mmCIF file of C-alpha atoms in Angstrom:
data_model
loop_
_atom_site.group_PDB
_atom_site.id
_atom_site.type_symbol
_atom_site.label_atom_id
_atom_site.label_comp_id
_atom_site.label_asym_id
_atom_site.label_seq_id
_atom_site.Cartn_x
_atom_site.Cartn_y
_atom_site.Cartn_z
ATOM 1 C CA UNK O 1 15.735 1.020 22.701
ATOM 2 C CA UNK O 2 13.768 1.181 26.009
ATOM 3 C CA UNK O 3 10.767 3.088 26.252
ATOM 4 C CA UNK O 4 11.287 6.770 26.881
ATOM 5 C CA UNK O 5 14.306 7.175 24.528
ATOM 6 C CA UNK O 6 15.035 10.290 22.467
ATOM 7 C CA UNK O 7 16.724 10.281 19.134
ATOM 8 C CA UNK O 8 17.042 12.744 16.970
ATOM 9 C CA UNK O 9 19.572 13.372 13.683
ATOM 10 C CA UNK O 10 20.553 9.710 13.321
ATOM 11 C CA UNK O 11 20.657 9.200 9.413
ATOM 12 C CA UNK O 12 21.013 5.523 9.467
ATOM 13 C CA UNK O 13 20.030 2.383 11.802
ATOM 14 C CA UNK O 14 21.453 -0.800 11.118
ATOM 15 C CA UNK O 15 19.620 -2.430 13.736
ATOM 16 C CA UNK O 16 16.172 -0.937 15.541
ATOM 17 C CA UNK O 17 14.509 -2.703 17.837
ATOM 18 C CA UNK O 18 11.586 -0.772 20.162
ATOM 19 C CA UNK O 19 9.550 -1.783 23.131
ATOM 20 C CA UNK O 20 6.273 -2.577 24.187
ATOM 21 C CA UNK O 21 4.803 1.013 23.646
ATOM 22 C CA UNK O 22 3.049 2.425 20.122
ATOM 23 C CA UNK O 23 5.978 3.458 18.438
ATOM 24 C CA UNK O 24 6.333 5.741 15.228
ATOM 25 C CA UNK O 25 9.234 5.236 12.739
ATOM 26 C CA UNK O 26 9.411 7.564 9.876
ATOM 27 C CA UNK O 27 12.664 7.436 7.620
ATOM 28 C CA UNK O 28 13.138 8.776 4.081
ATOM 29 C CA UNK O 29 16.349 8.606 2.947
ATOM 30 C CA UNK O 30 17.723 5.627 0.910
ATOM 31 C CA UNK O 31 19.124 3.614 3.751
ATOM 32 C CA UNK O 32 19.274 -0.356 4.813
ATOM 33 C CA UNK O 33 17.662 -0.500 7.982
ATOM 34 C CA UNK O 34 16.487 -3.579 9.884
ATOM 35 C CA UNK O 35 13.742 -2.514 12.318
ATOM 36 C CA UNK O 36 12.154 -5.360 14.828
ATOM 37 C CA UNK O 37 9.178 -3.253 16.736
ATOM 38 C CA UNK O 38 8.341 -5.504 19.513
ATOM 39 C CA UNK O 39 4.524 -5.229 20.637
ATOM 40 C CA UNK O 40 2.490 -2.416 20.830
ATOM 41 C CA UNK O 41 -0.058 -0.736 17.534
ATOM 42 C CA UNK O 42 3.610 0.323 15.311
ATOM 43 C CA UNK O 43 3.948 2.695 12.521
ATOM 44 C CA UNK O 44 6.399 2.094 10.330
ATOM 45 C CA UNK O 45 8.086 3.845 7.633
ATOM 46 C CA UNK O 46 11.437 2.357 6.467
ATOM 47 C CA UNK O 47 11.879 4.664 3.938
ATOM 48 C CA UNK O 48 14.369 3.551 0.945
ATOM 49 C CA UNK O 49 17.372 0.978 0.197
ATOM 50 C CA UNK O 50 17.132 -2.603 1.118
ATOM 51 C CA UNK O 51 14.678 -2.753 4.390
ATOM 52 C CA UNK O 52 13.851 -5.502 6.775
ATOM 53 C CA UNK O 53 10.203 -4.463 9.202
ATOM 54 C CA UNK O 54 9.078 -6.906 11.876
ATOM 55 C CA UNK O 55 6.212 -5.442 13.480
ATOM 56 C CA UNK O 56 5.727 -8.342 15.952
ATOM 57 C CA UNK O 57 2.579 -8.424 18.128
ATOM 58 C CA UNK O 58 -0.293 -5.501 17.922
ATOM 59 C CA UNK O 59 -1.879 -3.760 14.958
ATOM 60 C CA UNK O 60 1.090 -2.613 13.174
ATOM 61 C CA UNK O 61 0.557 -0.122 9.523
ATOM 62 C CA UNK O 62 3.729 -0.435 7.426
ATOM 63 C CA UNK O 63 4.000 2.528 4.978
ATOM 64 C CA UNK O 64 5.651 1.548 1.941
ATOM 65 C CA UNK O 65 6.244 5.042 -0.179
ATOM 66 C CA UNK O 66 8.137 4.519 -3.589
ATOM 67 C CA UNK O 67 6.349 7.886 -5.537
ATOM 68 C CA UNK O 68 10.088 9.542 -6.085
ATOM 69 C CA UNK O 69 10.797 5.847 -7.926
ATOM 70 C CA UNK O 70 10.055 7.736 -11.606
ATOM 71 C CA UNK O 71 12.263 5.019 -13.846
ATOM 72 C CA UNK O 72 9.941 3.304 -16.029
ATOM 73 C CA UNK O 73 12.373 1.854 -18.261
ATOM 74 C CA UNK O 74 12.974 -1.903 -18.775
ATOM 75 C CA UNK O 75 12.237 -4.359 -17.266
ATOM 76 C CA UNK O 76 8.728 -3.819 -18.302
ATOM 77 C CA UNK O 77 7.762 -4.370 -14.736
ATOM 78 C CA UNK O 78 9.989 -1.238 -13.095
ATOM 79 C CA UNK O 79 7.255 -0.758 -10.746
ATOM 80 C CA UNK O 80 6.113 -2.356 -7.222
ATOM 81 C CA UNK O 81 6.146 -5.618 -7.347
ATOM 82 C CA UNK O 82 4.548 -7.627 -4.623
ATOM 83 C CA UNK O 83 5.250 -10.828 -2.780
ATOM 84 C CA UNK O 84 2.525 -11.261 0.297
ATOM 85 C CA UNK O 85 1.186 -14.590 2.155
ATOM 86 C CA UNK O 86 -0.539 -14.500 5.726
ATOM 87 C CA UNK O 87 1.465 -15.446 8.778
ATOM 88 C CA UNK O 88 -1.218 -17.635 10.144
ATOM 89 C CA UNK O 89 -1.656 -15.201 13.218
ATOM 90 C CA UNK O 90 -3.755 -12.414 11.780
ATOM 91 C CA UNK O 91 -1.133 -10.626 10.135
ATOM 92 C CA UNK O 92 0.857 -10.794 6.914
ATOM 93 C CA UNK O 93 4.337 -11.249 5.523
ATOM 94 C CA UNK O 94 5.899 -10.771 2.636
ATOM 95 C CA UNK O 95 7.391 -8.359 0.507
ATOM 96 C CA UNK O 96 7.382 -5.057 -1.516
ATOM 97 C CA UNK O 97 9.855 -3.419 -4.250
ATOM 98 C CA UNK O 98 10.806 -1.572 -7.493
ATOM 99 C CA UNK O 99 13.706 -0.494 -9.066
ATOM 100 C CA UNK O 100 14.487 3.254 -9.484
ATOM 101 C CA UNK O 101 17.484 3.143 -11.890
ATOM 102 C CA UNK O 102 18.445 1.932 -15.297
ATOM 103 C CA UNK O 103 21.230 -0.265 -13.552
ATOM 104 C CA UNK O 104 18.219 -1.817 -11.610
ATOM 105 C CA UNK O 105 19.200 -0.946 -8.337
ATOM 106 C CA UNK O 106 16.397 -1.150 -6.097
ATOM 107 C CA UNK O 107 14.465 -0.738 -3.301
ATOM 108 C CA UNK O 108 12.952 -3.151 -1.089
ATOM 109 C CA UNK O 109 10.722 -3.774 2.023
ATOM 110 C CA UNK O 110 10.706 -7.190 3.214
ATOM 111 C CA UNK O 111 8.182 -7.414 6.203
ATOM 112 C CA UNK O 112 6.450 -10.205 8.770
ATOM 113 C CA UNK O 113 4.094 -9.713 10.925
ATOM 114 C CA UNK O 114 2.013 -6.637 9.410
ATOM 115 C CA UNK O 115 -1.632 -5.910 9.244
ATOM 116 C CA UNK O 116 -2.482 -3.119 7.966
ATOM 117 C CA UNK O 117 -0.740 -1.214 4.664
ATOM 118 C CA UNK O 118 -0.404 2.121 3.150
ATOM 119 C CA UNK O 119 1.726 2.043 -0.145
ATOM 120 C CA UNK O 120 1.959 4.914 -2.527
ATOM 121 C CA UNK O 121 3.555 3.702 -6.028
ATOM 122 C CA UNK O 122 5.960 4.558 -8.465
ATOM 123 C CA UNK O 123 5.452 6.512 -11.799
ATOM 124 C CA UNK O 124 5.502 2.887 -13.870
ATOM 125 C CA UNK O 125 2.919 0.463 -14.208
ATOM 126 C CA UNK O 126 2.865 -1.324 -10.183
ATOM 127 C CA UNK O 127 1.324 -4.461 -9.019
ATOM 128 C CA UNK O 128 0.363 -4.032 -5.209
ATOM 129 C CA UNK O 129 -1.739 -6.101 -3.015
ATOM 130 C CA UNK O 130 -2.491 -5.729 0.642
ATOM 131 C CA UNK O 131 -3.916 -7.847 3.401
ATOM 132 C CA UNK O 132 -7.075 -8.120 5.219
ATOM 133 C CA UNK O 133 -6.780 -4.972 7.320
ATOM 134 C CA UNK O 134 -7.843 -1.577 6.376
ATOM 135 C CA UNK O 135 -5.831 -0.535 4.095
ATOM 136 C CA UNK O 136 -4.856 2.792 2.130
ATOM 137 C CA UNK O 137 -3.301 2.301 -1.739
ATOM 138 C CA UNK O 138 -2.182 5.060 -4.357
ATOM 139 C CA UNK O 139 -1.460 3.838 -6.984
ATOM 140 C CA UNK O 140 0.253 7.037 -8.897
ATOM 141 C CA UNK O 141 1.360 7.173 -12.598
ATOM 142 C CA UNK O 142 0.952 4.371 -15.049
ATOM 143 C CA UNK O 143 -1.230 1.389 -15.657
ATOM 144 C CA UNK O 144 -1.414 -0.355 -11.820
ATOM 145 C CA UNK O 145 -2.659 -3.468 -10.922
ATOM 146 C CA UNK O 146 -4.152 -3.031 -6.995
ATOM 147 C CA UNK O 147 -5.654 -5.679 -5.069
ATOM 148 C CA UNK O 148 -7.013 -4.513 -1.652
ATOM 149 C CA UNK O 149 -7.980 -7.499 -0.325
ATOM 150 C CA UNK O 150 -10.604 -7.156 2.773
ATOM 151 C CA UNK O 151 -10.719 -4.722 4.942
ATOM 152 C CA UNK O 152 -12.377 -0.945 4.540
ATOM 153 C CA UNK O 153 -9.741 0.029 1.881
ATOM 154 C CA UNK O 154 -9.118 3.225 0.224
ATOM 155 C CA UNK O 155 -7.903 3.077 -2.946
ATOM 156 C CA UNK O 156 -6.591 5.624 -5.439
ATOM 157 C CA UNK O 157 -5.738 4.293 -8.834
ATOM 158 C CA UNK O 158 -3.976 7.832 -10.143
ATOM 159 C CA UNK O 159 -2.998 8.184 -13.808
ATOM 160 C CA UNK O 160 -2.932 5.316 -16.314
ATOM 161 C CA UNK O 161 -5.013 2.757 -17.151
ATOM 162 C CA UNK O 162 -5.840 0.787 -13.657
ATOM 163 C CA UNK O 163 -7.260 -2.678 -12.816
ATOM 164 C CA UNK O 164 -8.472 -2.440 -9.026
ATOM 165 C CA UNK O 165 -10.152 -5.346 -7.187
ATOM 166 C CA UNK O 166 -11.790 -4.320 -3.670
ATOM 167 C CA UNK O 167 -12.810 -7.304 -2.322
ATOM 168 C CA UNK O 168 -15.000 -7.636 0.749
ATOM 169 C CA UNK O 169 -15.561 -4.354 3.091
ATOM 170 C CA UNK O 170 -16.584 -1.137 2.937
ATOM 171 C CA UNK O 171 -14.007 0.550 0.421
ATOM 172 C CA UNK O 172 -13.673 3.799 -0.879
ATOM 173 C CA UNK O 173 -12.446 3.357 -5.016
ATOM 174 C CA UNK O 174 -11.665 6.214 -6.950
ATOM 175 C CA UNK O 175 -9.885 5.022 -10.172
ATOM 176 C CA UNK O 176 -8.498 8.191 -11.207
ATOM 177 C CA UNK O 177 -7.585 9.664 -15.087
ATOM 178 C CA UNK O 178 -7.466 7.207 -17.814
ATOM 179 C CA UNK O 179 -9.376 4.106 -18.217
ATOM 180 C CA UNK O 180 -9.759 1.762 -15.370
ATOM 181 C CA UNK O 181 -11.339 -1.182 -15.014
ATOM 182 C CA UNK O 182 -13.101 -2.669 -11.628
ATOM 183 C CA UNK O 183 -12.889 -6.125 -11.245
ATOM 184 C CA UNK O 184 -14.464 -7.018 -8.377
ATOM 185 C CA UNK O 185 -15.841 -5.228 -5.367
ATOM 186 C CA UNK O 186 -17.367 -8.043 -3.657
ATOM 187 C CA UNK O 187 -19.830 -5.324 -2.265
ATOM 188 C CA UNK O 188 -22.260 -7.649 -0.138
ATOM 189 C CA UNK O 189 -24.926 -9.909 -0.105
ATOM 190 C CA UNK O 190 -27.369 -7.619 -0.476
ATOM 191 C CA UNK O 191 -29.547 -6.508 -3.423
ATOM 192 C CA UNK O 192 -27.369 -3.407 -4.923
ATOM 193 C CA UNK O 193 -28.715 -1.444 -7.512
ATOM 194 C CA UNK O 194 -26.260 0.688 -9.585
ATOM 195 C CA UNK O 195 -27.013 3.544 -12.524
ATOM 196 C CA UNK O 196 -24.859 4.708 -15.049
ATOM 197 C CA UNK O 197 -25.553 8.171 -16.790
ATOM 198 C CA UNK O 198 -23.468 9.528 -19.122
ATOM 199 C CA UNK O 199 -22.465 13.203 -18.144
ATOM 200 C CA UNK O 200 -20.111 13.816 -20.746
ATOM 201 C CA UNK O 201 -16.181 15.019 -19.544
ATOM 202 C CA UNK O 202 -17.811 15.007 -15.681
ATOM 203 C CA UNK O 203 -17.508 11.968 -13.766
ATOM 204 C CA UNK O 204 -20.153 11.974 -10.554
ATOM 205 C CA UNK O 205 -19.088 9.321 -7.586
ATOM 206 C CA UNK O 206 -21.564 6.704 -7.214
ATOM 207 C CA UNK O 207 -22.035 5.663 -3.289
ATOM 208 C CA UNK O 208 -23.668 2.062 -2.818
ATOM 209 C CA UNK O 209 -26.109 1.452 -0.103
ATOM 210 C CA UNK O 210 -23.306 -0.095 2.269
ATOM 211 C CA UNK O 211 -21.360 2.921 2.506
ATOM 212 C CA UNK O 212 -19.007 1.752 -0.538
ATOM 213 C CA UNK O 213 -18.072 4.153 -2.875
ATOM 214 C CA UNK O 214 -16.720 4.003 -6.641
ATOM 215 C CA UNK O 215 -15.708 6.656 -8.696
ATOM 216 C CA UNK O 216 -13.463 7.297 -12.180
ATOM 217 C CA UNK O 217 -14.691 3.895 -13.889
ATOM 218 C CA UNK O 218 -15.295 4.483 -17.666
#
């Protein structure tokens, strides 16, 4: 599409490819689209179905949103699952998915060239990791798994009982209800001191001297 097109009520692309501008791509419905975004700092939102995102050059944010995925059924692991490797040149491939039916029909993002993420999970128990960028994760219902990785991440565990690594940066970690457990937050090099008081039913963030903070940790 060259730069300057209009499109408006298109349900479906097979094939998108953009230009060199910043381009926004928002879809929702449960589609297959292959989208190829040429340069320029992309947002992308396949939506549902069976997706294929290259965000080629720039700072490209893929937005990965499965929250209306509520089948937690079998397989145990109904939730995101995540497949993610860097591409050598500052940005990541990889892949993202979870089934949303008891015939294990799915939906799927593969992606290349990506560096930053926001993913929102499903109601079951999802695995997610993201890259070195900054990166945004909700992790909804059930008992996630969330890797950050680098980058000044925010992370929202949700319901269940989460286990949330940070890694390096300056991250913002809320775990949520239930009982969560913090890995690692690979806070700095510096001295950090950190105090626990028990409050009872109210849980008070705790902000660390580097601008990180954690909340929601029992």
């Amino acid at each position: 599409m060259g730069n300057g097109t209009s499109v408006s009520n298109i349900e479906n692309f097979t094939n998108l490819t953009t230009g060199s501008k910043n381009d926004t791509i928002n879809f929702s419905q449960r589609f297959n689209n292959n989208i190829n975004t040429g340069s320029g700092n992309d947002t992308i939102n396949s939506g549902l179905g069976i997706d294929t995102v290259d965000g080629g050059l720039g700072i490209d944010v893929l937005i990965v949103d499965y929250s209306s995925n509520t089948y937690t059924g079998n397989p145990p692991q109904a939730g995101i699952g995540t497949s993610i490797y860097s591409n050598g040149a500052g940005g990541f491939n990889g892949s993202y998915g979870a089934y949303y039916n008891s015939s294990y029909n799915s939906d799927s993002v593969s992606f290349s060239n990506i560096e930053r993420f926001s993913i929102t999970g499903t109601s079951a128990n999802d695995n997610i990791t993201t890259g070195t960028g900054n990166d945004i994760i909700n992790g909804g219902d059930g008992n996630d798994i969330i890797n950050g990785g680098d980058g000044n991440d925010t992370i929202n565990g949700g319901d269940g009982n989460d286990t949330i690594t940070g890694g390096a940066g300056i991250n913002i970690i809320d775990g949520g209800a239930g009982t969560d457990t913090l890995i690692d937050a690979n806070f700095s090099t510096a001295t950090i001191s950190l105090s626990f008081v028990d409050t009872g039913s109210t849980q008070t963030p705790i902000t660390l001297s580097n601008g990180t903070s954690i909340s929601n940790f029992e």
